[in-house]
mmCIF file of N, CA and C in Angstrom:
data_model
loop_
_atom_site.group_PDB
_atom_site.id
_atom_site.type_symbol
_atom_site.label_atom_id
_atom_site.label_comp_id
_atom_site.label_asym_id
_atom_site.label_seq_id
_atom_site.Cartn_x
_atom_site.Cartn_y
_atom_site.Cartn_z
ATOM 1 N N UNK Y 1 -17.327 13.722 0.615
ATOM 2 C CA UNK Y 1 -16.127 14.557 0.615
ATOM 3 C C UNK Y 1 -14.950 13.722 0.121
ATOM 4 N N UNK Y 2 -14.205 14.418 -1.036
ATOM 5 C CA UNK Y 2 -13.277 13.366 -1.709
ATOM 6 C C UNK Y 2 -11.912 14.113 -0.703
ATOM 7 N N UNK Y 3 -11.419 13.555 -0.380
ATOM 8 C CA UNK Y 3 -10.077 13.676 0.727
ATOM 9 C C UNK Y 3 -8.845 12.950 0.065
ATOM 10 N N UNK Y 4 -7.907 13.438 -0.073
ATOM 11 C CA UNK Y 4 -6.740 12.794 -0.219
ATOM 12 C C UNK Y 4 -5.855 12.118 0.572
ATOM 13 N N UNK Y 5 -5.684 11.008 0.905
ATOM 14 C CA UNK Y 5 -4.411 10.876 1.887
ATOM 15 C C UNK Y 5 -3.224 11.587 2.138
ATOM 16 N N UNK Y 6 -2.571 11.763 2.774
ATOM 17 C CA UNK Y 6 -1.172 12.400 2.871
ATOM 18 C C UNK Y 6 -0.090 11.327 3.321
ATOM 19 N N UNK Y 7 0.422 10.938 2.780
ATOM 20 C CA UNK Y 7 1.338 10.097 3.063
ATOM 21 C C UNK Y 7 2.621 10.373 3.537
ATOM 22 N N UNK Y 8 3.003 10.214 4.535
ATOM 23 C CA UNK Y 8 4.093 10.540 5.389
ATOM 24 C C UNK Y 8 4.829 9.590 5.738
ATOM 25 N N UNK Y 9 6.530 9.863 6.054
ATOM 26 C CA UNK Y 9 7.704 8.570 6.496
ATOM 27 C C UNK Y 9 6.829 7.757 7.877
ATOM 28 N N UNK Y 10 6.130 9.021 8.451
ATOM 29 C CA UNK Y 10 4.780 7.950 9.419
ATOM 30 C C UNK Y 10 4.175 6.707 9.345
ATOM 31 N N UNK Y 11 4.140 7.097 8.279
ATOM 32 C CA UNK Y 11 3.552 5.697 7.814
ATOM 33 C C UNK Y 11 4.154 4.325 7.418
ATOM 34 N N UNK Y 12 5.650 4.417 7.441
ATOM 35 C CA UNK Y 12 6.192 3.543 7.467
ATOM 36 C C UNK Y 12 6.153 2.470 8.575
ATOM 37 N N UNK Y 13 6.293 0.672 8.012
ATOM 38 C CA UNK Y 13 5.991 0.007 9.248
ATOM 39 C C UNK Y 13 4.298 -0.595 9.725
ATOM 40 N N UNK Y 14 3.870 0.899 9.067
ATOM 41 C CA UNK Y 14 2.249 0.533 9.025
ATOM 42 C C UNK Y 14 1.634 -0.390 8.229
ATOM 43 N N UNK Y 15 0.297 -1.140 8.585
ATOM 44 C CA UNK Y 15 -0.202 -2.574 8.219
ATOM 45 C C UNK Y 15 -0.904 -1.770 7.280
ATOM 46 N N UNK Y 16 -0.936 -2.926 6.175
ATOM 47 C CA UNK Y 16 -2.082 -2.013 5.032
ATOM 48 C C UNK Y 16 -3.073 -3.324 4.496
ATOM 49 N N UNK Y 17 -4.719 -2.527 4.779
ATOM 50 C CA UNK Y 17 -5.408 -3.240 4.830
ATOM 51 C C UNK Y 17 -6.184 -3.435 3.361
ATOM 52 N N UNK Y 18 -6.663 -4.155 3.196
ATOM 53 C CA UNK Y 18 -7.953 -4.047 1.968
ATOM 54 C C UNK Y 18 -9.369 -3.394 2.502
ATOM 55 N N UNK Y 19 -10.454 -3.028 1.830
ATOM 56 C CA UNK Y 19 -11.540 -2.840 2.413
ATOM 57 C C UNK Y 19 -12.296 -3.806 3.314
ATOM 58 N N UNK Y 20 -12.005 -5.078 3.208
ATOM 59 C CA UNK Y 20 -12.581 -6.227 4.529
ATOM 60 C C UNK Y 20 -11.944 -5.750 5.728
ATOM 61 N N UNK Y 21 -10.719 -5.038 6.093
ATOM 62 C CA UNK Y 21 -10.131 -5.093 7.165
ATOM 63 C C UNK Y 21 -8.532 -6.179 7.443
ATOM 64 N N UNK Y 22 -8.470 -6.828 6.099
ATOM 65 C CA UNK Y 22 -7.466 -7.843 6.291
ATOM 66 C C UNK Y 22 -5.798 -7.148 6.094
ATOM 67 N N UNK Y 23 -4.943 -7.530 6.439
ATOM 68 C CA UNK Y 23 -3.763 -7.276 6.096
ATOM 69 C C UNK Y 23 -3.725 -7.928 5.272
ATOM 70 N N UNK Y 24 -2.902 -7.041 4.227
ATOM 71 C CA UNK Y 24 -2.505 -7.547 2.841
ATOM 72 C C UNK Y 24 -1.026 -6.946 3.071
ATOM 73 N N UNK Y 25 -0.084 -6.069 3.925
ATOM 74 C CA UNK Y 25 0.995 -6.265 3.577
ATOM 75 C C UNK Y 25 1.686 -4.330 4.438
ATOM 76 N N UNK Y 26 2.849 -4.891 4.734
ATOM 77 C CA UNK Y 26 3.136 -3.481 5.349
ATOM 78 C C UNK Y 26 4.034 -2.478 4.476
ATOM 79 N N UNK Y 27 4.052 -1.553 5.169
ATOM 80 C CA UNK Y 27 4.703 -0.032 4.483
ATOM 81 C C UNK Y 27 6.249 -0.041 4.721
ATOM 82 N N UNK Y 28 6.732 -0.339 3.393
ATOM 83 C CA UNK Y 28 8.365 -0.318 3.494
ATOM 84 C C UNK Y 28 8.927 0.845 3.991
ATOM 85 N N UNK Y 29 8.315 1.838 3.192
ATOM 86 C CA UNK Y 29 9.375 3.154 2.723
ATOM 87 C C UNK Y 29 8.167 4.260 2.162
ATOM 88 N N UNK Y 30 8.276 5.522 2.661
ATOM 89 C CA UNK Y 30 7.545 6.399 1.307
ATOM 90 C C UNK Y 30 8.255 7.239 1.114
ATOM 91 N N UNK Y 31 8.185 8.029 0.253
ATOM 92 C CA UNK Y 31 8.988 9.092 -0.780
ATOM 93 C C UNK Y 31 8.366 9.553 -1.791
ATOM 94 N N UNK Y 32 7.842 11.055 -1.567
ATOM 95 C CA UNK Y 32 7.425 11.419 -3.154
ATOM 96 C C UNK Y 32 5.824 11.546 -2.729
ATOM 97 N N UNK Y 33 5.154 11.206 -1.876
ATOM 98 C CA UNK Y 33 3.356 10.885 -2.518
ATOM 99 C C UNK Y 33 3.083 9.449 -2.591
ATOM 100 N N UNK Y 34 4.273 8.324 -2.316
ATOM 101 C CA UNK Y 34 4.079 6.914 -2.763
ATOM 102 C C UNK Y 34 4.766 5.882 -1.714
ATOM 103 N N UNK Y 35 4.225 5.190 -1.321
ATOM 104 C CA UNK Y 35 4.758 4.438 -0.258
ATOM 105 C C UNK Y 35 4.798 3.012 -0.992
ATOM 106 N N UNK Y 36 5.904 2.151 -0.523
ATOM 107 C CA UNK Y 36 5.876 0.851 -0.849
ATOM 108 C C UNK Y 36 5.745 -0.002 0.041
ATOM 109 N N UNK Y 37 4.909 -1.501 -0.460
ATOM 110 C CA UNK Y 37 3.887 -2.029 -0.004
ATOM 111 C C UNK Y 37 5.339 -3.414 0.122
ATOM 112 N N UNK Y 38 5.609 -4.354 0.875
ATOM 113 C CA UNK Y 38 6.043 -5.387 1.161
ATOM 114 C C UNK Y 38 4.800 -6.385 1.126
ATOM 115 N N UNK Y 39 4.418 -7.021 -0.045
ATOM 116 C CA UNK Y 39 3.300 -7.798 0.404
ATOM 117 C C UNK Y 39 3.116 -8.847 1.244
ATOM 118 N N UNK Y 40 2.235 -9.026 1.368
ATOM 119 C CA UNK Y 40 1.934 -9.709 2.465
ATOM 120 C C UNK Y 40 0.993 -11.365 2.012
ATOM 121 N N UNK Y 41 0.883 -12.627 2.513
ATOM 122 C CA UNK Y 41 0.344 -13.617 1.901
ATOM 123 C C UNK Y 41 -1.321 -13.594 1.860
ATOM 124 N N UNK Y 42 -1.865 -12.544 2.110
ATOM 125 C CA UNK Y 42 -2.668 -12.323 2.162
ATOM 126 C C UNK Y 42 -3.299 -11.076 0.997
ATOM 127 N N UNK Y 43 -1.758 -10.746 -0.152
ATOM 128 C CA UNK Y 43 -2.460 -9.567 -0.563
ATOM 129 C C UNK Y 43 -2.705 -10.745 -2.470
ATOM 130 N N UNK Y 44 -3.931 -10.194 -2.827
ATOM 131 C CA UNK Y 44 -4.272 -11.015 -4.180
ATOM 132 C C UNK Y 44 -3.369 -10.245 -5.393
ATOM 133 N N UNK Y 45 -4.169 -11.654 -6.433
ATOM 134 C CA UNK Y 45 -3.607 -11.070 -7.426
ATOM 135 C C UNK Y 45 -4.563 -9.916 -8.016
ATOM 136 N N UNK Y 46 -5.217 -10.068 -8.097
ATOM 137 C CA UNK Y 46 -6.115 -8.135 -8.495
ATOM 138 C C UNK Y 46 -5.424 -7.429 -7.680
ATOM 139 N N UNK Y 47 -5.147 -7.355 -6.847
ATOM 140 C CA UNK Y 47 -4.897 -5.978 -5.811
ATOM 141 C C UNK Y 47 -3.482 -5.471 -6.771
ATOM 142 N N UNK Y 48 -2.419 -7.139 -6.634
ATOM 143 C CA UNK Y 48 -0.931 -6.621 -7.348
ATOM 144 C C UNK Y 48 -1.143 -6.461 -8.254
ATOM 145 N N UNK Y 49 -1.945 -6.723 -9.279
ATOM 146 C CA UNK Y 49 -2.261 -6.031 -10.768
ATOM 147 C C UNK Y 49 -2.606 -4.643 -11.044
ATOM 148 N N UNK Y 50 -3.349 -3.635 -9.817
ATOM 149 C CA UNK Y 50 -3.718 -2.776 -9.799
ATOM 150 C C UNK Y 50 -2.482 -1.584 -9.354
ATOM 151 N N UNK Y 51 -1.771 -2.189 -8.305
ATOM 152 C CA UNK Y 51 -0.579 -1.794 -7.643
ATOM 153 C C UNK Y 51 0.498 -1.953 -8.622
ATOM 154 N N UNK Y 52 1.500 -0.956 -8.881
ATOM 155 C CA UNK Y 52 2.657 -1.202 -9.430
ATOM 156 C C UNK Y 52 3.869 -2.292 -8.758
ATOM 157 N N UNK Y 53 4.163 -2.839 -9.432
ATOM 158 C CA UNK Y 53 5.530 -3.750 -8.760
ATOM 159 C C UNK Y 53 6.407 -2.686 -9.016
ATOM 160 N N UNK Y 54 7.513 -2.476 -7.877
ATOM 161 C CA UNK Y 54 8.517 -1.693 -7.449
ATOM 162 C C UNK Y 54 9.833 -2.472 -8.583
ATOM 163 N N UNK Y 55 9.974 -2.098 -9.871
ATOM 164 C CA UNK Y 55 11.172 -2.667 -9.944
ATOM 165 C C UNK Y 55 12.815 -2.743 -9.121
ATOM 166 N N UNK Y 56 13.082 -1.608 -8.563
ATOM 167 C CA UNK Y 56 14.470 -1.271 -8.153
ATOM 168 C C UNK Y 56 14.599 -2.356 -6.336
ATOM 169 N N UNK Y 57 13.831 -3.362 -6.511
ATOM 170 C CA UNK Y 57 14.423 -4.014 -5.386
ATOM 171 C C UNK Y 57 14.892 -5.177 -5.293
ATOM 172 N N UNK Y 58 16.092 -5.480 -4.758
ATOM 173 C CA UNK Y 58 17.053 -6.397 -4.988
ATOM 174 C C UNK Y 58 16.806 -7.628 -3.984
ATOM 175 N N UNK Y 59 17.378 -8.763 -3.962
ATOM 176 C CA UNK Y 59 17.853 -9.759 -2.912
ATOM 177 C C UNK Y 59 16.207 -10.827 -3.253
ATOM 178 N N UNK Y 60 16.037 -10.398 -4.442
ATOM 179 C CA UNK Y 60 14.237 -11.402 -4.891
ATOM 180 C C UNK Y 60 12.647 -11.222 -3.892
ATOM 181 N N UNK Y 61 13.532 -9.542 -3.093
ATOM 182 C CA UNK Y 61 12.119 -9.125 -2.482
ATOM 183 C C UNK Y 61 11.292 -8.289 -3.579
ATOM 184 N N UNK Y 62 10.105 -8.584 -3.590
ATOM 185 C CA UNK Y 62 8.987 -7.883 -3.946
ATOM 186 C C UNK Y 62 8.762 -6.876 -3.145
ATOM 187 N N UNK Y 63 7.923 -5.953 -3.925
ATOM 188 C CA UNK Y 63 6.863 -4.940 -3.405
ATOM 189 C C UNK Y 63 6.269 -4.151 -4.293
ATOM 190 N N UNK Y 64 5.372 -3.075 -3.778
ATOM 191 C CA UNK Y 64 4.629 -2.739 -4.706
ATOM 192 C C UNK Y 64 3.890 -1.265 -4.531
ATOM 193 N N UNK Y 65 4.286 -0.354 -5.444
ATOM 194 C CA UNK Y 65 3.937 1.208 -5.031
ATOM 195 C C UNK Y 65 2.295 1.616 -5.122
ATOM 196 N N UNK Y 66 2.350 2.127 -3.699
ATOM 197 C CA UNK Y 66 1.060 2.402 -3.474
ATOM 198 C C UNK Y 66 0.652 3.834 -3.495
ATOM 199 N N UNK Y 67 0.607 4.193 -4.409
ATOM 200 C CA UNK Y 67 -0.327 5.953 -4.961
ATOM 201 C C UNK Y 67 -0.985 6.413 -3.361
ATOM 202 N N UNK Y 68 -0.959 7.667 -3.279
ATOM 203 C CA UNK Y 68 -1.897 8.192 -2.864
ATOM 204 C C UNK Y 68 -3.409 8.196 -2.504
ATOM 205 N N UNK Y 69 -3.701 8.139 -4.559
ATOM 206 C CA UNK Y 69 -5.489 7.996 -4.605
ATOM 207 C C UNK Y 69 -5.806 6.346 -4.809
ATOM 208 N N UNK Y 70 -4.833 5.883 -4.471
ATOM 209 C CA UNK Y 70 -5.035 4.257 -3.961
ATOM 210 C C UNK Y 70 -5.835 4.054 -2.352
ATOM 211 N N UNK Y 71 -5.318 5.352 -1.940
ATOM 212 C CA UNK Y 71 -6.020 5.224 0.013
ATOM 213 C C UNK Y 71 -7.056 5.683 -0.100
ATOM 214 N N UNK Y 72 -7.898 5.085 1.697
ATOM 215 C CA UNK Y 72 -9.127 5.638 1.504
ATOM 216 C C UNK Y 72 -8.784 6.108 3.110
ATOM 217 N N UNK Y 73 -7.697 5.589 3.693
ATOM 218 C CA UNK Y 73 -7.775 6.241 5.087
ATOM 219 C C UNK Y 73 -6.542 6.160 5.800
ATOM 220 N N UNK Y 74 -6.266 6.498 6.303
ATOM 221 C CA UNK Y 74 -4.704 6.500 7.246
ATOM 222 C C UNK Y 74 -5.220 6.378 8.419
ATOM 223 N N UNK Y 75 -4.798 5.793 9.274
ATOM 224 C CA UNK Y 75 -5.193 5.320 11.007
ATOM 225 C C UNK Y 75 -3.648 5.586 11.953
ATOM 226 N N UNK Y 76 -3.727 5.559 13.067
ATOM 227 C CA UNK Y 76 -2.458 5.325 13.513
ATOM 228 C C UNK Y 76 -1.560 3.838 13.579
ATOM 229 N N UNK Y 77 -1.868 3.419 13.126
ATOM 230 C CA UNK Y 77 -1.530 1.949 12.783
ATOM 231 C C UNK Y 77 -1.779 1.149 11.703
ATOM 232 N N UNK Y 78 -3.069 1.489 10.556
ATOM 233 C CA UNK Y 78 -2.833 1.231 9.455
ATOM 234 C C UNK Y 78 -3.430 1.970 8.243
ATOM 235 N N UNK Y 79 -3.321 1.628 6.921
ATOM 236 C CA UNK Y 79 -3.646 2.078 5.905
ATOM 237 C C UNK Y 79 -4.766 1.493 5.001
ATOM 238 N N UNK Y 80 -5.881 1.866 5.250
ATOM 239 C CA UNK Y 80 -7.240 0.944 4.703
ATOM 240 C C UNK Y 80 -6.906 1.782 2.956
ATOM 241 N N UNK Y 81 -6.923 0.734 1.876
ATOM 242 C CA UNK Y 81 -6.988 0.761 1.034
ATOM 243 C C UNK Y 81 -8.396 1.150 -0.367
ATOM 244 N N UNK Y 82 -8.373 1.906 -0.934
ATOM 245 C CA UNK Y 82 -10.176 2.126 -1.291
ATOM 246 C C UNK Y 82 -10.224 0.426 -2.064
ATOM 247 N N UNK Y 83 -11.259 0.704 -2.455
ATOM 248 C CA UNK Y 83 -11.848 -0.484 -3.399
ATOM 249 C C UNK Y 83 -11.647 -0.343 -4.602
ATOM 250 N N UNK Y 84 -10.819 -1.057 -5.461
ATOM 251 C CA UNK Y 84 -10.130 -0.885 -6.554
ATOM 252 C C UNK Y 84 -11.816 -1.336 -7.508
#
């Protein structure tokens, strides 16, 4: 069953995982269908290659917009990511 995430201001704050289970980085902000990712030292470079970098953020923070059909699950606490 192909399922879509729904991404909600809920989800802000929330840990977002890779498919191992690791944190790679939490949920800034969503708006639109797209939440942004604050990475985390744990998130690679494939993952940010796959992920858009957020241009519009200032003060030399990063982050990085995370699609919808980027998820594979929403939890009450975090966001497991599919397998790119």
């Amino acid at each position: 069953m192909d399922m879509c995430a729904n991404l909600t201001v809920d989800e802000e704050g929330k840990r977002v995982v890779n498919t191992n289970g690791k944190e790679i980085g939490v949920i800034d902000e969503v708006g639109a269908g797209v939440a942004y990712v604050e990475p985390g030292a744990e998130m690679s470079d494939s993952i940010k290659s796959r992920l858009h970098r957020d241009r519009d953020v200032a003060d030399g923070m990063e982050r990085f917009r995370l699609d919808e059909d980027h998820i594979d699950d929403i939890t009450g606490n975090e966001v497991r990511l599919q397998r790119f």
